[in-house]
Amino acid sequence: MVDILHRIGAVAPAPAAVYDALTKVDALAGWWTEETRGSGDAIGDKLEFRFPAGGFDMEVVELVPDERVVWRVIDGPAEWVSTTIEWELRQDGEYVVVLFAHRGWREPVEFMHHCSTKWASFLLSLKSLVETGAGAPAPRDVRVDNWN
């Protein structure tokens, strides 16, 4: 198994701002994709994320307020199904550090490279949402086309 790993820091007085951006549907729609439905603030909740080229359904499997959020992919591209999306949060001075992991890829296929790039751009969108109140969710995100 292989993982996608990223780290960002967002200027915020406490991890709660980032935690809310990972658990509230309107905030998720503000940095990842405008077409976000469901609920993400309780274990067992389901979230649906739709993009111009497809989408993913997640189940919330772990929540530790202001510290950790974990989703399990329950529907989407075959490479994503049964993988987990993990967010670790901690305060470090004026920054909330976000350790991101998309774990459990069976092999490092080319689609994984594409997804790693897209995760990086969306993590910067999350940072922007937390710091300025405005992210760049799909379909207004940075485009990475022709990955086929």
CSV table of N, CA and C in Angstrom, one decimal:
chain,number,residue,atom,x,y,z
A,1,MET,N,0.8,-1.2,0.0
A,1,MET,CA,0.0,0.0,0.0
A,1,MET,C,0.9,1.2,0.0
A,2,VAL,N,0.4,2.3,-0.7
A,2,VAL,CA,1.1,3.5,-0.7
A,2,VAL,C,0.2,4.7,-0.3
A,3,ASP,N,0.8,5.8,0.1
A,3,ASP,CA,0.0,6.9,0.6
A,3,ASP,C,0.4,8.2,-0.1
A,4,ILE,N,-0.6,9.1,-0.1
A,4,ILE,CA,-0.3,10.5,-0.5
A,4,ILE,C,-0.2,11.3,0.8
A,5,LEU,N,0.9,12.1,1.0
A,5,LEU,CA,1.1,12.8,2.2
A,5,LEU,C,1.5,14.3,1.9
A,6,HIS,N,0.8,15.2,2.6
A,6,HIS,CA,1.1,16.6,2.5
A,6,HIS,C,1.1,17.3,3.8
A,7,ARG,N,1.7,18.4,3.9
A,7,ARG,CA,1.7,19.3,5.1
A,7,ARG,C,1.5,20.7,4.7
A,8,ILE,N,0.6,21.4,5.4
A,8,ILE,CA,0.4,22.8,5.2
A,8,ILE,C,0.3,23.5,6.6
A,9,GLY,N,0.5,24.8,6.6
A,9,GLY,CA,0.2,25.6,7.8
A,9,GLY,C,-0.7,26.7,7.5
A,10,ALA,N,-1.7,26.9,8.3
A,10,ALA,CA,-2.7,28.0,8.0
A,10,ALA,C,-2.7,28.9,9.2
A,11,VAL,N,-2.5,30.2,9.0
A,11,VAL,CA,-2.6,31.2,10.1
A,11,VAL,C,-4.0,31.2,10.7
A,12,ALA,N,-4.1,30.8,11.9
A,12,ALA,CA,-5.3,30.7,12.6
A,12,ALA,C,-5.1,30.7,14.1
A,13,PRO,N,-6.0,31.3,14.9
A,13,PRO,CA,-5.7,31.3,16.4
A,13,PRO,C,-5.9,30.0,17.1
A,14,ALA,N,-6.6,29.0,16.4
A,14,ALA,CA,-6.8,27.7,17.0
A,14,ALA,C,-7.2,26.7,15.9
A,15,PRO,N,-7.0,25.4,16.2
A,15,PRO,CA,-7.4,24.4,15.2
A,15,PRO,C,-8.9,24.4,14.9
A,16,ALA,N,-9.7,25.0,15.7
A,16,ALA,CA,-11.2,24.9,15.5
A,16,ALA,C,-11.5,25.4,14.1
A,17,ALA,N,-10.9,26.4,13.6
A,17,ALA,CA,-11.2,27.0,12.3
A,17,ALA,C,-11.0,25.9,11.2
A,18,VAL,N,-9.9,25.2,11.3
A,18,VAL,CA,-9.6,24.2,10.3
A,18,VAL,C,-10.5,23.0,10.5
A,19,TYR,N,-10.7,22.6,11.7
A,19,TYR,CA,-11.6,21.5,12.0
A,19,TYR,C,-13.0,21.7,11.4
A,20,ASP,N,-13.5,22.9,11.6
A,20,ASP,CA,-14.8,23.3,11.1
A,20,ASP,C,-14.8,23.2,9.5
A,21,ALA,N,-13.7,23.6,8.9
A,21,ALA,CA,-13.6,23.5,7.4
A,21,ALA,C,-13.6,22.1,6.9
A,22,LEU,N,-13.3,21.1,7.8
A,22,LEU,CA,-13.3,19.7,7.5
A,22,LEU,C,-14.5,19.0,7.8
A,23,THR,N,-15.4,19.6,8.6
A,23,THR,CA,-16.6,18.9,9.1
A,23,THR,C,-17.9,19.5,8.8
A,24,LYS,N,-17.9,20.8,8.3
A,24,LYS,CA,-19.1,21.5,8.0
A,24,LYS,C,-19.3,21.5,6.5
A,25,VAL,N,-20.4,21.1,6.0
A,25,VAL,CA,-20.7,21.0,4.5
A,25,VAL,C,-20.4,22.3,3.8
A,26,ASP,N,-20.9,23.4,4.4
A,26,ASP,CA,-20.8,24.7,3.7
A,26,ASP,C,-19.3,25.1,3.6
A,27,ALA,N,-18.5,24.8,4.6
A,27,ALA,CA,-17.1,25.1,4.6
A,27,ALA,C,-16.4,24.1,3.6
A,28,LEU,N,-16.7,22.8,3.6
A,28,LEU,CA,-16.1,21.9,2.6
A,28,LEU,C,-16.4,22.4,1.2
A,29,ALA,N,-17.6,22.9,0.9
A,29,ALA,CA,-17.9,23.4,-0.4
A,29,ALA,C,-17.2,24.7,-0.7
A,30,GLY,N,-16.6,25.3,0.3
A,30,GLY,CA,-15.9,26.6,0.1
A,30,GLY,C,-14.4,26.4,-0.2
A,31,TRP,N,-13.9,25.1,-0.1
A,31,TRP,CA,-12.5,24.9,-0.4
A,31,TRP,C,-12.3,23.7,-1.3
A,32,TRP,N,-13.2,22.7,-1.3
A,32,TRP,CA,-12.9,21.4,-2.1
A,32,TRP,C,-13.7,21.4,-3.3
A,33,THR,N,-15.0,21.3,-3.2
A,33,THR,CA,-15.9,21.3,-4.4
A,33,THR,C,-17.2,21.9,-4.0
A,34,GLU,N,-17.7,22.8,-4.9
A,34,GLU,CA,-19.0,23.5,-4.6
A,34,GLU,C,-20.1,22.5,-4.4
A,35,GLU,N,-20.0,21.3,-5.1
A,35,GLU,CA,-21.1,20.3,-5.0
A,35,GLU,C,-20.8,19.3,-3.9
A,36,THR,N,-21.0,19.8,-2.7
A,36,THR,CA,-20.8,18.9,-1.5
A,36,THR,C,-22.2,18.8,-0.8
A,37,ARG,N,-22.5,17.6,-0.5
A,37,ARG,CA,-23.8,17.3,0.2
A,37,ARG,C,-23.5,16.3,1.3
A,38,GLY,N,-24.5,16.3,2.3
A,38,GLY,CA,-24.4,15.3,3.4
A,38,GLY,C,-24.1,16.0,4.7
A,39,SER,N,-23.5,15.3,5.5
A,39,SER,CA,-23.1,15.8,6.9
A,39,SER,C,-21.8,15.2,7.2
A,40,GLY,N,-20.9,16.0,7.9
A,40,GLY,CA,-19.6,15.5,8.3
A,40,GLY,C,-19.2,15.7,9.7
A,41,ASP,N,-20.2,16.0,10.6
A,41,ASP,CA,-19.8,16.3,11.9
A,41,ASP,C,-20.1,15.2,13.0
A,42,ALA,N,-20.4,14.0,12.5
A,42,ALA,CA,-20.6,12.9,13.4
A,42,ALA,C,-20.1,11.6,12.8
A,43,ILE,N,-19.6,10.7,13.6
A,43,ILE,CA,-19.1,9.4,13.1
A,43,ILE,C,-20.3,8.7,12.5
A,44,GLY,N,-20.0,8.1,11.3
A,44,GLY,CA,-21.1,7.4,10.5
A,44,GLY,C,-21.8,8.3,9.5
A,45,ASP,N,-21.6,9.6,9.6
A,45,ASP,CA,-22.2,10.5,8.6
A,45,ASP,C,-21.6,10.2,7.2
A,46,LYS,N,-22.3,10.6,6.2
A,46,LYS,CA,-21.9,10.4,4.8
A,46,LYS,C,-21.7,11.8,4.2
A,47,LEU,N,-20.7,11.9,3.3
A,47,LEU,CA,-20.5,13.1,2.6
A,47,LEU,C,-20.4,12.7,1.1
A,48,GLU,N,-21.0,13.6,0.2
A,48,GLU,CA,-20.9,13.4,-1.2
A,48,GLU,C,-20.2,14.6,-1.8
A,49,PHE,N,-19.1,14.3,-2.6
A,49,PHE,CA,-18.3,15.3,-3.2
A,49,PHE,C,-18.4,15.1,-4.7
A,50,ARG,N,-18.9,16.1,-5.5
A,50,ARG,CA,-19.0,15.9,-6.9
A,50,ARG,C,-18.2,17.0,-7.6
A,51,PHE,N,-17.5,16.5,-8.7
A,51,PHE,CA,-16.6,17.3,-9.5
A,51,PHE,C,-17.1,17.2,-11.0
A,52,PRO,N,-16.6,18.1,-11.8
A,52,PRO,CA,-17.0,18.0,-13.2
A,52,PRO,C,-16.7,16.7,-13.8
A,53,ALA,N,-15.6,16.0,-13.4
A,53,ALA,CA,-15.3,14.7,-14.0
A,53,ALA,C,-15.7,13.5,-13.1
A,54,GLY,N,-16.5,13.7,-12.1
A,54,GLY,CA,-17.0,12.5,-11.3
A,54,GLY,C,-17.1,12.9,-9.8
A,55,GLY,N,-17.0,11.9,-8.9
A,55,GLY,CA,-17.1,12.3,-7.5
A,55,GLY,C,-16.8,11.1,-6.6
A,56,PHE,N,-16.9,11.4,-5.3
A,56,PHE,CA,-16.5,10.5,-4.3
A,56,PHE,C,-17.6,10.6,-3.2
A,57,ASP,N,-17.8,9.4,-2.5
A,57,ASP,CA,-18.6,9.4,-1.3
A,57,ASP,C,-17.8,8.9,-0.2
A,58,MET,N,-17.9,9.6,1.0
A,58,MET,CA,-17.1,9.3,2.1
A,58,MET,C,-18.0,9.0,3.3
A,59,GLU,N,-17.4,8.2,4.2
A,59,GLU,CA,-18.1,8.0,5.5
A,59,GLU,C,-17.1,8.5,6.6
A,60,VAL,N,-17.6,9.3,7.5
A,60,VAL,CA,-16.8,9.8,8.6
A,60,VAL,C,-16.6,8.6,9.6
A,61,VAL,N,-15.3,8.3,9.8
A,61,VAL,CA,-15.0,7.1,10.6
A,61,VAL,C,-14.3,7.5,11.9
A,62,GLU,N,-13.8,8.8,12.0
A,62,GLU,CA,-13.2,9.2,13.3
A,62,GLU,C,-13.2,10.7,13.3
A,63,LEU,N,-13.5,11.2,14.5
A,63,LEU,CA,-13.5,12.7,14.8
A,63,LEU,C,-13.0,12.9,16.2
A,64,VAL,N,-12.0,13.7,16.3
A,64,VAL,CA,-11.5,14.2,17.6
A,64,VAL,C,-11.5,15.7,17.4
A,65,PRO,N,-12.4,16.4,18.0
A,65,PRO,CA,-12.6,17.8,17.8
A,65,PRO,C,-11.2,18.6,17.9
A,66,ASP,N,-11.0,19.4,16.9
A,66,ASP,CA,-9.8,20.2,16.8
A,66,ASP,C,-8.5,19.5,16.7
A,67,GLU,N,-8.5,18.1,16.5
A,67,GLU,CA,-7.3,17.4,16.4
A,67,GLU,C,-7.2,16.4,15.2
A,68,ARG,N,-8.3,15.8,14.9
A,68,ARG,CA,-8.3,14.7,13.9
A,68,ARG,C,-9.6,14.5,13.2
A,69,VAL,N,-9.6,14.2,11.9
A,69,VAL,CA,-10.7,13.9,11.1
A,69,VAL,C,-10.3,12.8,10.1
A,70,VAL,N,-11.1,11.7,10.0
A,70,VAL,CA,-10.8,10.6,9.1
A,70,VAL,C,-12.1,10.2,8.4
A,71,TRP,N,-11.9,10.1,7.1
A,71,TRP,CA,-13.0,9.6,6.2
A,71,TRP,C,-12.6,8.3,5.5
A,72,ARG,N,-13.5,7.4,5.3
A,72,ARG,CA,-13.3,6.2,4.4
A,72,ARG,C,-14.0,6.4,3.1
A,73,VAL,N,-13.4,6.2,2.0
A,73,VAL,CA,-14.0,6.3,0.7
A,73,VAL,C,-14.9,5.1,0.5
A,74,ILE,N,-16.2,5.3,0.3
A,74,ILE,CA,-17.1,4.2,0.1
A,74,ILE,C,-17.7,4.1,-1.3
A,75,ASP,N,-17.4,5.2,-2.1
A,75,ASP,CA,-17.8,5.1,-3.5
A,75,ASP,C,-17.0,6.1,-4.3
A,76,GLY,N,-16.7,5.8,-5.5
A,76,GLY,CA,-15.9,6.6,-6.4
A,76,GLY,C,-15.0,5.8,-7.3
A,77,PRO,N,-14.0,6.3,-7.9
A,77,PRO,CA,-13.1,5.5,-8.7
A,77,PRO,C,-12.5,4.3,-7.9
A,78,ALA,N,-12.3,3.2,-8.6
A,78,ALA,CA,-11.8,2.0,-8.0
A,78,ALA,C,-10.6,2.2,-7.1
A,79,GLU,N,-9.7,3.1,-7.6
A,79,GLU,CA,-8.4,3.3,-6.9
A,79,GLU,C,-8.7,4.0,-5.5
A,80,TRP,N,-9.8,4.7,-5.4
A,80,TRP,CA,-10.1,5.4,-4.1
A,80,TRP,C,-10.9,4.5,-3.1
A,81,VAL,N,-11.7,3.6,-3.6
A,81,VAL,CA,-12.6,2.9,-2.7
A,81,VAL,C,-11.8,2.1,-1.7
A,82,SER,N,-12.2,2.3,-0.4
A,82,SER,CA,-11.6,1.7,0.8
A,82,SER,C,-10.4,2.4,1.2
A,83,THR,N,-9.9,3.5,0.5
A,83,THR,CA,-8.8,4.3,1.0
A,83,THR,C,-9.3,5.2,2.1
A,84,THR,N,-8.4,5.8,2.9
A,84,THR,CA,-8.9,6.7,3.9
A,84,THR,C,-8.2,8.1,3.7
A,85,ILE,N,-8.9,9.1,4.1
A,85,ILE,CA,-8.5,10.5,4.0
A,85,ILE,C,-8.3,10.9,5.5
A,86,GLU,N,-7.1,11.3,5.9
A,86,GLU,CA,-6.9,11.6,7.3
A,86,GLU,C,-6.3,13.0,7.4
A,87,TRP,N,-6.8,13.7,8.4
A,87,TRP,CA,-6.3,15.1,8.7
A,87,TRP,C,-5.9,15.2,10.2
A,88,GLU,N,-4.7,15.5,10.5
A,88,GLU,CA,-4.2,15.7,11.8
A,88,GLU,C,-3.9,17.2,12.0
A,89,LEU,N,-4.4,17.8,13.1
A,89,LEU,CA,-4.3,19.2,13.3
A,89,LEU,C,-3.6,19.5,14.6
A,90,ARG,N,-2.7,20.5,14.6
A,90,ARG,CA,-2.1,21.0,15.8
A,90,ARG,C,-1.7,22.4,15.7
A,91,GLN,N,-1.7,23.1,16.8
A,91,GLN,CA,-1.3,24.5,16.8
A,91,GLN,C,0.2,24.6,16.9
A,92,ASP,N,0.8,25.4,16.2
A,92,ASP,CA,2.3,25.6,16.2
A,92,ASP,C,2.5,27.1,16.1
A,93,GLY,N,2.5,27.9,17.2
A,93,GLY,CA,2.6,29.3,17.1
A,93,GLY,C,1.4,29.9,16.5
A,94,GLU,N,1.5,30.7,15.5
A,94,GLU,CA,0.4,31.4,14.9
A,94,GLU,C,-0.3,30.5,13.8
A,95,TYR,N,0.3,29.3,13.6
A,95,TYR,CA,-0.2,28.4,12.5
A,95,TYR,C,-0.9,27.2,13.1
A,96,VAL,N,-1.9,26.8,12.4
A,96,VAL,CA,-2.5,25.4,12.6
A,96,VAL,C,-1.8,24.6,11.5
A,97,VAL,N,-1.1,23.6,11.9
A,97,VAL,CA,-0.4,22.7,11.0
A,97,VAL,C,-1.4,21.5,10.7
A,98,VAL,N,-1.5,21.3,9.4
A,98,VAL,CA,-2.4,20.2,8.9
A,98,VAL,C,-1.5,19.1,8.3
A,99,LEU,N,-1.5,17.9,8.9
A,99,LEU,CA,-0.8,16.8,8.3
A,99,LEU,C,-1.9,16.0,7.6
A,100,PHE,N,-1.8,15.9,6.3
A,100,PHE,CA,-2.8,15.3,5.4
A,100,PHE,C,-2.3,13.9,4.9
A,101,ALA,N,-3.1,12.9,4.9
A,101,ALA,CA,-2.8,11.6,4.3
A,101,ALA,C,-4.0,11.0,3.6
A,102,HIS,N,-3.7,10.6,2.4
A,102,HIS,CA,-4.7,9.8,1.6
A,102,HIS,C,-4.1,8.4,1.6
A,103,ARG,N,-4.5,7.5,2.5
A,103,ARG,CA,-3.8,6.2,2.7
A,103,ARG,C,-4.6,5.1,2.1
A,104,GLY,N,-3.7,4.1,1.7
A,104,GLY,CA,-4.3,2.8,1.3
A,104,GLY,C,-4.3,2.6,-0.2
A,105,TRP,N,-3.7,3.4,-1.0
A,105,TRP,CA,-3.6,3.1,-2.4
A,105,TRP,C,-3.0,1.7,-2.6
A,106,ARG,N,-3.5,0.9,-3.5
A,106,ARG,CA,-2.9,-0.4,-3.7
A,106,ARG,C,-1.6,-0.3,-4.4
A,107,GLU,N,-1.4,0.6,-5.3
A,107,GLU,CA,-0.2,0.8,-6.0
A,107,GLU,C,-0.1,2.2,-6.5
A,108,PRO,N,1.1,2.7,-6.8
A,108,PRO,CA,1.3,4.1,-7.2
A,108,PRO,C,1.0,4.3,-8.8
A,109,VAL,N,-0.2,4.2,-9.1
A,109,VAL,CA,-0.6,4.3,-10.5
A,109,VAL,C,-0.6,5.8,-10.9
A,110,GLU,N,-0.6,6.1,-12.2
A,110,GLU,CA,-0.5,7.5,-12.7
A,110,GLU,C,-1.6,8.3,-12.1
A,111,PHE,N,-2.8,7.8,-11.9
A,111,PHE,CA,-3.9,8.5,-11.3
A,111,PHE,C,-3.6,9.0,-9.9
A,112,MET,N,-2.8,8.3,-9.2
A,112,MET,CA,-2.3,8.7,-7.9
A,112,MET,C,-1.5,10.0,-8.0
A,113,HIS,N,-0.6,10.1,-8.9
A,113,HIS,CA,0.2,11.2,-9.1
A,113,HIS,C,-0.7,12.5,-9.4
A,114,HIS,N,-1.7,12.3,-10.2
A,114,HIS,CA,-2.7,13.4,-10.5
A,114,HIS,C,-3.4,13.8,-9.2
A,115,CYS,N,-3.8,12.8,-8.5
A,115,CYS,CA,-4.6,13.1,-7.2
A,115,CYS,C,-3.7,13.8,-6.2
A,116,SER,N,-2.4,13.4,-6.1
A,116,SER,CA,-1.5,14.1,-5.2
A,116,SER,C,-1.4,15.6,-5.6
A,117,THR,N,-1.3,15.9,-6.9
A,117,THR,CA,-1.2,17.3,-7.3
A,117,THR,C,-2.5,18.0,-6.9
A,118,LYS,N,-3.6,17.4,-7.2
A,118,LYS,CA,-4.9,18.0,-6.9
A,118,LYS,C,-5.1,18.2,-5.4
A,119,TRP,N,-4.7,17.2,-4.6
A,119,TRP,CA,-4.8,17.4,-3.1
A,119,TRP,C,-4.0,18.6,-2.7
A,120,ALA,N,-2.8,18.7,-3.3
A,120,ALA,CA,-1.9,19.9,-2.9
A,120,ALA,C,-2.7,21.2,-3.2
A,121,SER,N,-3.3,21.3,-4.4
A,121,SER,CA,-3.9,22.5,-4.7
A,121,SER,C,-5.2,22.8,-3.8
A,122,PHE,N,-5.9,21.7,-3.5
A,122,PHE,CA,-7.0,21.9,-2.6
A,122,PHE,C,-6.6,22.2,-1.2
A,123,LEU,N,-5.5,21.7,-0.7
A,123,LEU,CA,-5.0,22.0,0.6
A,123,LEU,C,-4.6,23.5,0.6
A,124,LEU,N,-4.1,24.1,-0.5
A,124,LEU,CA,-3.8,25.5,-0.5
A,124,LEU,C,-5.2,26.3,-0.5
A,125,SER,N,-6.2,25.7,-1.1
A,125,SER,CA,-7.5,26.3,-1.1
A,125,SER,C,-8.1,26.3,0.3
A,126,LEU,N,-7.9,25.2,1.1
A,126,LEU,CA,-8.3,25.1,2.5
A,126,LEU,C,-7.6,26.2,3.3
A,127,LYS,N,-6.3,26.3,3.1
A,127,LYS,CA,-5.5,27.4,3.7
A,127,LYS,C,-6.0,28.8,3.5
A,128,SER,N,-6.4,29.0,2.2
A,128,SER,CA,-6.9,30.3,1.8
A,128,SER,C,-8.3,30.5,2.5
A,129,LEU,N,-9.1,29.5,2.5
A,129,LEU,CA,-10.4,29.7,3.2
A,129,LEU,C,-10.3,30.0,4.6
A,130,VAL,N,-9.4,29.3,5.3
A,130,VAL,CA,-9.2,29.6,6.7
A,130,VAL,C,-8.6,31.0,7.0
A,131,GLU,N,-7.6,31.4,6.1
A,131,GLU,CA,-6.9,32.7,6.4
A,131,GLU,C,-7.7,33.9,5.8
A,132,THR,N,-8.4,33.7,4.7
A,132,THR,CA,-9.1,34.9,4.1
A,132,THR,C,-10.6,34.8,4.0
A,133,GLY,N,-11.1,33.6,4.2
A,133,GLY,CA,-12.6,33.4,4.1
A,133,GLY,C,-13.0,33.0,2.7
A,134,ALA,N,-12.0,32.9,1.8
A,134,ALA,CA,-12.4,32.5,0.4
A,134,ALA,C,-11.4,31.4,-0.1
A,135,GLY,N,-11.9,30.3,-0.5
A,135,GLY,CA,-11.1,29.2,-1.1
A,135,GLY,C,-11.3,29.2,-2.6
A,136,ALA,N,-10.7,28.2,-3.3
A,136,ALA,CA,-10.9,28.0,-4.7
A,136,ALA,C,-11.3,26.6,-5.0
A,137,PRO,N,-12.6,26.3,-4.6
A,137,PRO,CA,-13.1,24.9,-4.8
A,137,PRO,C,-13.4,24.6,-6.3
A,138,ALA,N,-13.5,23.4,-6.6
A,138,ALA,CA,-14.0,23.0,-8.0
A,138,ALA,C,-15.4,23.5,-8.1
A,139,PRO,N,-15.7,24.1,-9.3
A,139,PRO,CA,-15.0,24.1,-10.5
A,139,PRO,C,-14.1,25.3,-10.7
A,140,ARG,N,-13.9,26.1,-9.7
A,140,ARG,CA,-13.0,27.3,-9.8
A,140,ARG,C,-11.6,27.0,-9.4
A,141,ASP,N,-11.2,25.7,-9.3
A,141,ASP,CA,-9.8,25.4,-8.8
A,141,ASP,C,-8.8,25.5,-10.0
A,142,VAL,N,-7.6,25.3,-9.6
A,142,VAL,CA,-6.5,25.2,-10.6
A,142,VAL,C,-6.7,23.8,-11.4
A,143,ARG,N,-6.8,23.9,-12.7
A,143,ARG,CA,-7.1,22.7,-13.5
A,143,ARG,C,-5.8,21.9,-13.8
A,144,VAL,N,-5.9,20.6,-13.6
A,144,VAL,CA,-4.8,19.7,-14.0
A,144,VAL,C,-5.5,18.7,-15.0
A,145,ASP,N,-5.4,19.0,-16.3
A,145,ASP,CA,-6.0,18.2,-17.3
A,145,ASP,C,-5.1,17.3,-18.0
A,146,ASN,N,-5.6,16.4,-18.8
A,146,ASN,CA,-4.8,15.5,-19.6
A,146,ASN,C,-4.0,14.5,-18.7
A,147,TRP,N,-4.5,14.0,-17.6
A,147,TRP,CA,-3.8,13.0,-16.8
A,147,TRP,C,-4.0,11.6,-17.4
A,148,ASN,N,-4.9,11.5,-18.3
A,148,ASN,CA,-5.2,10.1,-18.9
A,148,ASN,C,-4.0,9.6,-19.6
